[in-house]
Coordinates of C-alpha atoms in Angstrom, one line a residue:
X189 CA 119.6 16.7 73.7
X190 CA 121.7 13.6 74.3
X191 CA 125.5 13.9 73.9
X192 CA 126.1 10.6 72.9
X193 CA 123.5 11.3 70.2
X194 CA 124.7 14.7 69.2
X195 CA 128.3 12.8 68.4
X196 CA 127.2 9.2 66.2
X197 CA 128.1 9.7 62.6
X198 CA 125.5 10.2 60.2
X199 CA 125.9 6.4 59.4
X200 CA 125.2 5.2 62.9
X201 CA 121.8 7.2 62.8
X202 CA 121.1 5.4 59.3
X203 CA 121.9 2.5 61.1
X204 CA 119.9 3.3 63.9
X205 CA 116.8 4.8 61.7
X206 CA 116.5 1.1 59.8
X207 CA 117.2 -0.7 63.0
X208 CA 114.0 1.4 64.8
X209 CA 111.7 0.9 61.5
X210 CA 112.1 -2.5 60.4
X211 CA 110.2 -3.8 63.0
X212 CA 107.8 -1.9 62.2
X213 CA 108.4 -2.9 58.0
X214 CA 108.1 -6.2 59.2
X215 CA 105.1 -6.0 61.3
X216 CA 103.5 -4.2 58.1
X217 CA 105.0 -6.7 55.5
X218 CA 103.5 -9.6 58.4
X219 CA 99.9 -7.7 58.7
X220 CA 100.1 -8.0 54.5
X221 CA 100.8 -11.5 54.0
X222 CA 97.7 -12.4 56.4
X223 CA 95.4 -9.5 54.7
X224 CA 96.4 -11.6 51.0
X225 CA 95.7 -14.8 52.9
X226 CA 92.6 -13.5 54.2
X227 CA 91.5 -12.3 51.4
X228 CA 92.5 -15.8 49.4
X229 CA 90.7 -17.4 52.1
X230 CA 87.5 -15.3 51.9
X231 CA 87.3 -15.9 48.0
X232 CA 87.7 -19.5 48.4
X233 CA 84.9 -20.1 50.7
X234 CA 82.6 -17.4 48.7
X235 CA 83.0 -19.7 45.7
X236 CA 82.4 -22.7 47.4
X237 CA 79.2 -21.3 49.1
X238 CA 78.1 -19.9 45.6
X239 CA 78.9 -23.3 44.2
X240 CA 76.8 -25.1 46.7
X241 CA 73.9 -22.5 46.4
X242 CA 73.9 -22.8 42.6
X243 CA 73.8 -26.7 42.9
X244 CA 70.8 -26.6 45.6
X245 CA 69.0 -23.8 42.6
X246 CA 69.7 -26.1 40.1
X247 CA 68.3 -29.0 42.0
X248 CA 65.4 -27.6 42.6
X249 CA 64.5 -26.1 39.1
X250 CA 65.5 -29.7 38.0
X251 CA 63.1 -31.6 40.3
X252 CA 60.3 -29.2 39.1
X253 CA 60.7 -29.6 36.0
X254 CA 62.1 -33.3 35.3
X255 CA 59.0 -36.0 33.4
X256 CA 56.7 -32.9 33.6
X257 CA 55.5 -32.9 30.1
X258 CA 53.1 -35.7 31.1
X259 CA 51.8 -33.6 34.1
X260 CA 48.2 -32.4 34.9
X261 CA 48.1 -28.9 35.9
X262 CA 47.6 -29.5 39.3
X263 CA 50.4 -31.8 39.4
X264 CA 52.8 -29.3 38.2
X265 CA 51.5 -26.4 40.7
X266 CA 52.1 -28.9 43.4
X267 CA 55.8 -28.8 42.2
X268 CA 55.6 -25.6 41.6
X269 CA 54.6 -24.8 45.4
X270 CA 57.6 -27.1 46.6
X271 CA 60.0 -25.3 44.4
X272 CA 59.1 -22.1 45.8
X273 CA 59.0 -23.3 49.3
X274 CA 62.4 -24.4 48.9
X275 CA 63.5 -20.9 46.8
X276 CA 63.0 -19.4 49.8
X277 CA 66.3 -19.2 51.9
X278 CA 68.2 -18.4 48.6
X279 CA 65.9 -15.4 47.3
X280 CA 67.4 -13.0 50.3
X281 CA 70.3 -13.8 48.9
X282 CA 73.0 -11.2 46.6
X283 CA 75.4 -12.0 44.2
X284 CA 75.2 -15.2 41.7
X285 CA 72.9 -17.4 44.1
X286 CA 70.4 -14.8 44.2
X287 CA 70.4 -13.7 40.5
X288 CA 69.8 -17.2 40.0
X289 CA 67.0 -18.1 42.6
X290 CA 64.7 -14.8 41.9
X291 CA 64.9 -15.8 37.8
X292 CA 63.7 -19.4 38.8
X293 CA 61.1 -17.4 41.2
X294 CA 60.3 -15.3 38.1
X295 CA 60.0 -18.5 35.6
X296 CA 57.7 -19.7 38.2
X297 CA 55.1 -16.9 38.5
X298 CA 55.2 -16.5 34.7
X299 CA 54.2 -19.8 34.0
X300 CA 51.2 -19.2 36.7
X301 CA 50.3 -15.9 35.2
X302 CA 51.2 -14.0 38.0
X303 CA 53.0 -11.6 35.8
X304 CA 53.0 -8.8 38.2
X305 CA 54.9 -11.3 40.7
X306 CA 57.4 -12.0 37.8
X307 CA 58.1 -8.8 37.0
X308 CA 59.2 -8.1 40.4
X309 CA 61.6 -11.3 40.8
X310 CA 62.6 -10.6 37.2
X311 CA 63.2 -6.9 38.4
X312 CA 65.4 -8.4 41.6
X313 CA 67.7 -10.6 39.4
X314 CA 68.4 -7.7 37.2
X315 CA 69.5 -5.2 40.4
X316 CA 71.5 -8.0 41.6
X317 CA 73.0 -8.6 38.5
X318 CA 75.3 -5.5 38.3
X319 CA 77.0 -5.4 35.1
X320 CA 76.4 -9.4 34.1
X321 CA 75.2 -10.7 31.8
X322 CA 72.6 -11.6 33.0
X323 CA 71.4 -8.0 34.0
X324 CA 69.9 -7.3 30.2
X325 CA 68.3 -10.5 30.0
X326 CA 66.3 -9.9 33.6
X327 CA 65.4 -6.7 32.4
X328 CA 64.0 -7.9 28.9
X329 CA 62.0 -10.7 30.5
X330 CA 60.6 -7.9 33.3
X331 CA 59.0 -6.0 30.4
X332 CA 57.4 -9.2 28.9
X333 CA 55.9 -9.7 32.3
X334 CA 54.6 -6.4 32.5
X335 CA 53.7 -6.1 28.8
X336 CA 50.9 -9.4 30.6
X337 CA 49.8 -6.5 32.8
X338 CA 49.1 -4.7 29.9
X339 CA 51.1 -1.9 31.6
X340 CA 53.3 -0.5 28.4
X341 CA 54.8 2.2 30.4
X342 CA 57.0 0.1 32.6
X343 CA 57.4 -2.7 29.5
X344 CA 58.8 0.8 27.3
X345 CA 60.9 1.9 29.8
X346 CA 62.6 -1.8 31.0
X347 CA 62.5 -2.1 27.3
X348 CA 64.8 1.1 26.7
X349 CA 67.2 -0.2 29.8
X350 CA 67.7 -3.5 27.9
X351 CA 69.1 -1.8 24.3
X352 CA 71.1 -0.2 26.5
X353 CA 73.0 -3.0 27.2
X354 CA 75.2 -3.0 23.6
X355 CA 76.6 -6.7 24.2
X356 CA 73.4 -8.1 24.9
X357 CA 72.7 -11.0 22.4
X358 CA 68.8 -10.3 22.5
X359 CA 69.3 -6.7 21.9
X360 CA 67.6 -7.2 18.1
X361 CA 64.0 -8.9 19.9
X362 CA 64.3 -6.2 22.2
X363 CA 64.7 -3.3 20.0
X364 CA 61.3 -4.5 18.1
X365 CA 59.7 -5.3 21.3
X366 CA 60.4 -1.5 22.0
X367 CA 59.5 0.1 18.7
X368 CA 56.3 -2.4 19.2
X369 CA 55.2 -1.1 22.6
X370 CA 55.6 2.1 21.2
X371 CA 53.5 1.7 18.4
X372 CA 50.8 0.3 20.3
X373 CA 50.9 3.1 22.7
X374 CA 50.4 5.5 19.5
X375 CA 53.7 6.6 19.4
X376 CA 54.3 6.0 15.5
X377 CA 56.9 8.3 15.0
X378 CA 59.3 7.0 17.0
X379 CA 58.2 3.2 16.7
X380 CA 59.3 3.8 12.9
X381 CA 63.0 5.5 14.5
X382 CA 63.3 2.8 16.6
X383 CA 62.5 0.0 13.5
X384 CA 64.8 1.5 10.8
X385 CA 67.8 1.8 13.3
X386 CA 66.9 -2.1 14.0
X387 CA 66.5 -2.9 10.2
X388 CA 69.7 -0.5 9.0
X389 CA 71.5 -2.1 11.6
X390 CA 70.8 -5.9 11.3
X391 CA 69.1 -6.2 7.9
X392 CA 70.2 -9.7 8.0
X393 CA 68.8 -10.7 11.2
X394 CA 65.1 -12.0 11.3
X395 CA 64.3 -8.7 13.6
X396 CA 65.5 -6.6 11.4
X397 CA 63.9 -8.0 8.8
X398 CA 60.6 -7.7 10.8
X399 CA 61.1 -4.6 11.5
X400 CA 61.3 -3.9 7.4
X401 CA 57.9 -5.4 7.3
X402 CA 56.6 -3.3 10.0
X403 CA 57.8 -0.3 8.0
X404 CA 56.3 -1.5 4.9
X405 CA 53.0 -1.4 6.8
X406 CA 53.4 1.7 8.6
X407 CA 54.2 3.5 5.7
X408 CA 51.5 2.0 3.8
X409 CA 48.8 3.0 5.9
X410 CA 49.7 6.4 6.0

């Protein structure tokens, strides 16, 4: 061991311990700064490239769809066709961009019938969605699409993942859109649950009030 060592005070080794580390504070504190500068950077230009991609969406849906009332129908598939031509660079897309080119996608194929091919886009926008709101809302308009199909078993169960969503401002509709599906898949039992938790719950609203009517009927017919 070093003599000179052995004899410095306990203060000189303090002094000697800070002196050794706080380069190494300093390197950390430095390596911090740029990691919080990096990140601020990295945040800026993520919303300016959603900001842009949102515009371009936008732009598109608003080219489709401006003066079209006075459209023929193959006038408006035309536009349709160049809208979804143009959708395609952002449907790869995640995050907001995304969401919002596959629900455009989804609009589209709807309004052509292709309800299989909205579902799916409908389905896409929902996954990429997370916890936003527009999660719910993508998954309520993927069961109208595949109630088209006529296929009730993926409508019921996108229906259940939409009531799930508490917050959701639809979550009335899609409550009687569920009981509904149910009842025309024969499942009257729980069609009449699922329409007097609706109508004890919002008795005021104009589902809930629906949904009284529908257990008018059903209990009439019994």
């Amino acid at each position: 061991m070093n003599a000179d060592f052995e004899k410095a005070t306990l203060g000189e080794k303090v002094a000697d311990f800070v002196t050794s580390v706080r380069l190494v504070l300093i390197t950390i504190g430095v390596v911090l700064v740029l990691a919080i500068a990096g990140i601020g950077t990295f945040v800026l230009v993520t919303e300016k490239s959603n900001s842009k991609g949102l515009e371009v969406v936008d732009s598109i849906a608003y080219t489709m769809t401006k003066d079209s009332s006075s459209l023929s129908e193959e006038e408006l598939e035309d536009r349709r066709n160049v809208a979804m031509r143009s959708l395609q660079a952002y449907l790869s897309k995640g995050g907001v961009v995304g969401v919002r080119a596959d629900m455009l996608a989804a609009e589209i194929e709807y309004s052509r019938k292709n309800y299989e091919e909205a579902a799916k886009n409908w389905l896409l926008a929902a996954r990429k969605s997370g916890k936003a709101y527009t999660a719910p809302l993508a998954y309520f308009n993927a069961a109208v699409a595949y109630e088209g199909t006529s296929n009730l078993e993926e409508a019921e169960k996108l229906y259940r993942k939409t009531v799930e969503y508490e917050n959701f401002d639809q979550i009335a509709h899609a409550k009687f859109s569920l009981a509904r599906v149910l009842e025309t898949k024969g499942n009257t039992e729980e069609a009449v649950k699922v329409y007097t938790e609706l109508f004890e719950s919002k008795p005021n609203d104009s589902w809930g009030k629906l949904a009284e009517s529908k257990l008018i009927t059903l209990s009439s017919d019994k």
